[in-house]
PDB file of C-alpha atoms in Angstrom:
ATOM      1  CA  UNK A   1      61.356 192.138  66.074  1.00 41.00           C
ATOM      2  CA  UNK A   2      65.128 191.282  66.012  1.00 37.00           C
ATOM      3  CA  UNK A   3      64.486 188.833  68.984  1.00 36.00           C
ATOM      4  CA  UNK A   4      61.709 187.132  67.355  1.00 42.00           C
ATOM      5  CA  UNK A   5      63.854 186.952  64.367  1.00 41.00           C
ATOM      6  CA  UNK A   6      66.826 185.399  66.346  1.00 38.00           C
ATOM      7  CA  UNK A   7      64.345 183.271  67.942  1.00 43.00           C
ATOM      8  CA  UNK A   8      62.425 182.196  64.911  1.00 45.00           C
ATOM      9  CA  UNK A   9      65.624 181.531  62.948  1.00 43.00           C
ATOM     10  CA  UNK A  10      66.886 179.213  65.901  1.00 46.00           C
ATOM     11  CA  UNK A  11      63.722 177.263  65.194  1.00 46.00           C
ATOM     12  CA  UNK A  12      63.850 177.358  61.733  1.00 42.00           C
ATOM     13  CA  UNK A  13      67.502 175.354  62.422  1.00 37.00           C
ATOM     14  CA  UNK A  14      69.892 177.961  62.924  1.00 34.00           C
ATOM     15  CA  UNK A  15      73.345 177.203  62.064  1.00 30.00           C
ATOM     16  CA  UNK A  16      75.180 174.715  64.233  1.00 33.00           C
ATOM     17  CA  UNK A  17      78.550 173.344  63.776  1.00 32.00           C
ATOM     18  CA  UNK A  18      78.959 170.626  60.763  1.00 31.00           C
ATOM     19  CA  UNK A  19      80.778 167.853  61.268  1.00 32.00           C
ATOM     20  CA  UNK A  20      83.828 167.249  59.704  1.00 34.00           C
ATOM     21  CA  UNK A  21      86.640 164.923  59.931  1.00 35.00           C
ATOM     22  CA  UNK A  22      87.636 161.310  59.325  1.00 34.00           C
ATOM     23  CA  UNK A  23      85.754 158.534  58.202  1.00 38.00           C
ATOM     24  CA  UNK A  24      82.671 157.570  55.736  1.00 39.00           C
ATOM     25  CA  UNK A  25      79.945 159.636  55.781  1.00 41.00           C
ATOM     26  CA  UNK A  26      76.614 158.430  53.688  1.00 43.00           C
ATOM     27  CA  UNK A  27      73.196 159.275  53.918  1.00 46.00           C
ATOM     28  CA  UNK A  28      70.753 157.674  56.025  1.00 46.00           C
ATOM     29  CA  UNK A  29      70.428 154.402  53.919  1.00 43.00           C
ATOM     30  CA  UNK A  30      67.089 152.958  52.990  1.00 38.00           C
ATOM     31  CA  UNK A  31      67.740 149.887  54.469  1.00 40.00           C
ATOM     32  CA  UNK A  32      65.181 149.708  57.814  1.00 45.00           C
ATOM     33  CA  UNK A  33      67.078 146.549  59.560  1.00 42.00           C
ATOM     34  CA  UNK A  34      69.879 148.936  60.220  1.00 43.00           C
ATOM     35  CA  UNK A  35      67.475 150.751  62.497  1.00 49.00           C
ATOM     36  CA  UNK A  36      68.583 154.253  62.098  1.00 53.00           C
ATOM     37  CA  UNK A  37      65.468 156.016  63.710  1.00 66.00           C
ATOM     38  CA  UNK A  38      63.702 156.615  60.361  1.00 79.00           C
ATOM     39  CA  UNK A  39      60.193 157.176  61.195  1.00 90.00           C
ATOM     40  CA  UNK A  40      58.336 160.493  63.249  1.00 95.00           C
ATOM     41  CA  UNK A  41      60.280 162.012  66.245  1.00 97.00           C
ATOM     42  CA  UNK A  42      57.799 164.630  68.813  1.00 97.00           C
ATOM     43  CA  UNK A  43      59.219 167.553  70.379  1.00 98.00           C
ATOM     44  CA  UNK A  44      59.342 166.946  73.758  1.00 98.00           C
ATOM     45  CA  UNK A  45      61.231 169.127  75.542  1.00 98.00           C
ATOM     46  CA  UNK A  46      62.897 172.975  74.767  1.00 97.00           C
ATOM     47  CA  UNK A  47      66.044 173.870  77.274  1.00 95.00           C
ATOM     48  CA  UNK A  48      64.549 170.470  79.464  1.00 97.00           C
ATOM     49  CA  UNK A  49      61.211 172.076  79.819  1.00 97.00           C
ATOM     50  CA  UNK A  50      58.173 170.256  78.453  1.00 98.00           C
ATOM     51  CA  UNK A  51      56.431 171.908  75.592  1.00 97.00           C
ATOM     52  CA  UNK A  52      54.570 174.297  75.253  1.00 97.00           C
ATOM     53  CA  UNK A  53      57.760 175.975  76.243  1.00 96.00           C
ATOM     54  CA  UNK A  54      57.774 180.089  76.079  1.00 93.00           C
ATOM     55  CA  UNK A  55      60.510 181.821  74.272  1.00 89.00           C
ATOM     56  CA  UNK A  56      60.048 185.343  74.057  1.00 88.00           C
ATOM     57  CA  UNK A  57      57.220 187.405  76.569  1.00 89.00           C
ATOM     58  CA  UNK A  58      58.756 191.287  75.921  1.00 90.00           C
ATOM     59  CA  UNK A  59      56.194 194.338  76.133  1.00 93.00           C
ATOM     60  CA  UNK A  60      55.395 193.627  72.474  1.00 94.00           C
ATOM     61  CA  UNK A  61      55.108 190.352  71.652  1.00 93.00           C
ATOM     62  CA  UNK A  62      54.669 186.949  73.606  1.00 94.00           C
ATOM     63  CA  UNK A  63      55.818 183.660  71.616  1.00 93.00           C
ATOM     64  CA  UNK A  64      55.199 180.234  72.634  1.00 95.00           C
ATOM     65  CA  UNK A  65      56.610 176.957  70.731  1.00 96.00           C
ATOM     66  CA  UNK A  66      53.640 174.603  71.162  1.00 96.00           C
ATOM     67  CA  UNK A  67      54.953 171.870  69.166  1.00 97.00           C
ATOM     68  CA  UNK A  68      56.895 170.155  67.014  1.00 98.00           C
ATOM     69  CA  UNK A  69      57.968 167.070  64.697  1.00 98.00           C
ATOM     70  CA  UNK A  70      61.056 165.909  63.027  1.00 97.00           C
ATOM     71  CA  UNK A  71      60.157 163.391  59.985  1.00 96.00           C
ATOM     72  CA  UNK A  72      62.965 160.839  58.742  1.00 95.00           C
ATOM     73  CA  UNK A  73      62.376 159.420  55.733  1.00 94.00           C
ATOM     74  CA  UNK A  74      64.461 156.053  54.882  1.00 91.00           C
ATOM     75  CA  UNK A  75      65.910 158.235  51.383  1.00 93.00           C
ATOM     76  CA  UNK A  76      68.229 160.267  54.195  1.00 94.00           C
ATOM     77  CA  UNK A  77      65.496 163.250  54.110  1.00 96.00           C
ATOM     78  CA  UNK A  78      64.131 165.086  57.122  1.00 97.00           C
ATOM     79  CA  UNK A  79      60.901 167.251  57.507  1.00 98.00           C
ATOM     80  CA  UNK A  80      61.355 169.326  60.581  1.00 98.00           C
ATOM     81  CA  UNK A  81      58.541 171.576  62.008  1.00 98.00           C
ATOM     82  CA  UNK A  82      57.494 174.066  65.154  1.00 97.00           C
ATOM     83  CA  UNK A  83      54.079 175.099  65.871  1.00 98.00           C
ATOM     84  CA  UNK A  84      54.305 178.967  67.597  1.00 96.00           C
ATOM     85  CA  UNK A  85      51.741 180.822  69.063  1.00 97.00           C
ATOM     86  CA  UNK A  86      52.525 184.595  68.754  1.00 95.00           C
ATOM     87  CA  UNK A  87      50.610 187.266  70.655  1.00 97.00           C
ATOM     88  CA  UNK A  88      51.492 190.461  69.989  1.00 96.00           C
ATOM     89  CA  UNK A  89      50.896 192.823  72.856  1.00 94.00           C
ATOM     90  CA  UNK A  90      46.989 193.969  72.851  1.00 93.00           C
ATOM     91  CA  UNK A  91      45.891 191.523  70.131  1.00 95.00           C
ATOM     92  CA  UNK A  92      45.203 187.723  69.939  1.00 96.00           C
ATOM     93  CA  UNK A  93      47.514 184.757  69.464  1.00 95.00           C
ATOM     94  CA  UNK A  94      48.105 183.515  65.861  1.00 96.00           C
ATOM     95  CA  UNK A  95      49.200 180.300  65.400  1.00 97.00           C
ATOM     96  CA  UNK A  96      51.686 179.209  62.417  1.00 96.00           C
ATOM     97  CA  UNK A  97      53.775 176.624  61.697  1.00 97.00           C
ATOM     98  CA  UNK A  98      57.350 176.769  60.679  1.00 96.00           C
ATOM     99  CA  UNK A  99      58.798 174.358  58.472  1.00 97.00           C
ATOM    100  CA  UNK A 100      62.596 173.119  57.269  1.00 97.00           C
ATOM    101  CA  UNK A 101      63.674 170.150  55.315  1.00 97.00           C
ATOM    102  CA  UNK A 102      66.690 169.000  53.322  1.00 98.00           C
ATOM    103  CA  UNK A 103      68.753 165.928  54.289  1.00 97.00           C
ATOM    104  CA  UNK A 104      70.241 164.113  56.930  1.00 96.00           C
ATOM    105  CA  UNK A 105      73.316 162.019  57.076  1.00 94.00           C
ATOM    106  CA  UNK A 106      74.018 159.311  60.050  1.00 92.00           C
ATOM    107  CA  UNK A 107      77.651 157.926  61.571  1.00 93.00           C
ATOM    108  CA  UNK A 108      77.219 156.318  64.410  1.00 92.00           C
ATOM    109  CA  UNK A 109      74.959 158.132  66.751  1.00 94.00           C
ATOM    110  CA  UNK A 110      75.708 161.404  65.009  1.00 96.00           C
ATOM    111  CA  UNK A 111      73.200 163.160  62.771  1.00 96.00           C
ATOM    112  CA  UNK A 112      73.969 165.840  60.765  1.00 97.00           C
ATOM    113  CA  UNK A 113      71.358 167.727  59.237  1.00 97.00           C
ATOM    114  CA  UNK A 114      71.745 169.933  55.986  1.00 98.00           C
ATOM    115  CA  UNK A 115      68.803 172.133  55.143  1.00 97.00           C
ATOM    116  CA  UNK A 116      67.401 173.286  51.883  1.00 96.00           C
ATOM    117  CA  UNK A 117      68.100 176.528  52.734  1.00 95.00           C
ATOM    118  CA  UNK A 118      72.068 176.176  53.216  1.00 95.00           C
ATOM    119  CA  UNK A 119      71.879 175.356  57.766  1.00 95.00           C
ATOM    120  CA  UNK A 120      73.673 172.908  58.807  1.00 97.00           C
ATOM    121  CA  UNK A 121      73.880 171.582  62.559  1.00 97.00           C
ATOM    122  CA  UNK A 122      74.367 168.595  64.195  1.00 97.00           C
ATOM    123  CA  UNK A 123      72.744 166.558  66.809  1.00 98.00           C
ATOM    124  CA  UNK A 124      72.551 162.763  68.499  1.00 97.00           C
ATOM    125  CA  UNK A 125      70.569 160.155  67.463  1.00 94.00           C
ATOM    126  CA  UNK A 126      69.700 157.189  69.790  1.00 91.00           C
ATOM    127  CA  UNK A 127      67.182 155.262  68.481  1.00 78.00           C
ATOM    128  CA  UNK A 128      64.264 156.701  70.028  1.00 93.00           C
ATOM    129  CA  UNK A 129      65.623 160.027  70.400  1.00 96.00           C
ATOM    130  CA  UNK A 130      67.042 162.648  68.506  1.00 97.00           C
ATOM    131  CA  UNK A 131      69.013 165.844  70.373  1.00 98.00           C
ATOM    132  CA  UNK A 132      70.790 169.039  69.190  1.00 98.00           C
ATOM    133  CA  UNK A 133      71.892 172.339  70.636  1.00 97.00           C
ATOM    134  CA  UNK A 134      71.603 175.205  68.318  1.00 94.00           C
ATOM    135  CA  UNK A 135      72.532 178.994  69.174  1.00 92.00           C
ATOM    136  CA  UNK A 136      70.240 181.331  69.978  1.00 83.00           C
ATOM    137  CA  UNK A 137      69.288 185.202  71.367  1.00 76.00           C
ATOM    138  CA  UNK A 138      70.234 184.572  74.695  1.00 78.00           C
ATOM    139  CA  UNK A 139      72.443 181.482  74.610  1.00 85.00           C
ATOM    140  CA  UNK A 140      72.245 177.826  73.277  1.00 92.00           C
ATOM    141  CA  UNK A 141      68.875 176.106  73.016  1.00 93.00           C
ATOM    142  CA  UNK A 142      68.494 172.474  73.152  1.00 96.00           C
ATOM    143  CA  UNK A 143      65.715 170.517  71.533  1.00 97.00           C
ATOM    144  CA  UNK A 144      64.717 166.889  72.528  1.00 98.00           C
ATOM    145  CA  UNK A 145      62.474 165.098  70.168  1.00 98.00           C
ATOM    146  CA  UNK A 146      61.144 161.450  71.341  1.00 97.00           C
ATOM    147  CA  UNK A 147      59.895 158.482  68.866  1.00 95.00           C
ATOM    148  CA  UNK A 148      56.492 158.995  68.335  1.00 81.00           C
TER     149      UNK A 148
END
């Protein structure tokens, strides 16, 4: 269970480093003709393999991130989401979504995103892709999201 919690709370944007330093830092402004990358973003890849990616297969439980979406809004908000298929040893898969959101903010090509929940972690944003590294059970895990 403690690996499916690590695992699930990776997912569920695990904390990264926040940014700090010099320089202005806004929120994503509503303005589109700055092109920021507002708009629906689909998990593509997890560690550079293409989803559905498996994350956990133990003697009691096998989890499988089928999908995924991050949502930019153009009033600096983000809906992120997972879909995971969990199939606990001797029973069938369940499918459930997970779901974060809070705010992002945008310098350059770095996003930062700040949860509802208190996370933080950062990531790149260029145009129609958005990357970011979080920590996780057994190591970093990268997520690639694409422009839908």
């Amino acid at each position: 269970m403690r690996l499916l919690r690590l695992v699930m709370a990776a997912l569920a944007v695990m904390m990264g480093a926040a940014a700090g330093g010099c320089g202005d830092s806004t929120s994503m402004p509503a303005d589109p003709s700055l092109n920021l990358g507002t708009g629906a973003y689909v998990l593509a890849t997890v560690n550079g393999t293409a989803v559905p990616v498996e994350v956990r297969n133990d003697p009691n439980l096998r989890v499988v991130i089928s999908g995924g979406s991050i949502l930019l809004g153009v009033d600096g908000t983000f809906r992120q989401s997972f879909m995971l298929s969990e199939t606990p040893t001797g029973s069938s898969a369940s499918i459930r979504e997970t779901v974060t959101q809070g705010t992002v903010t945008v310098r350059g090509t770095l996003i930062q995103f700040h949860a509802s929940t208190g996370g933080e972690w950062e990531g790149t944003l260029n145009g129609n892709r958005i990357d970011y590294v979080v920590p996780g059970n057994s190591g970093a895990v990268a997520f690639s999201f694409q422009r839908g």
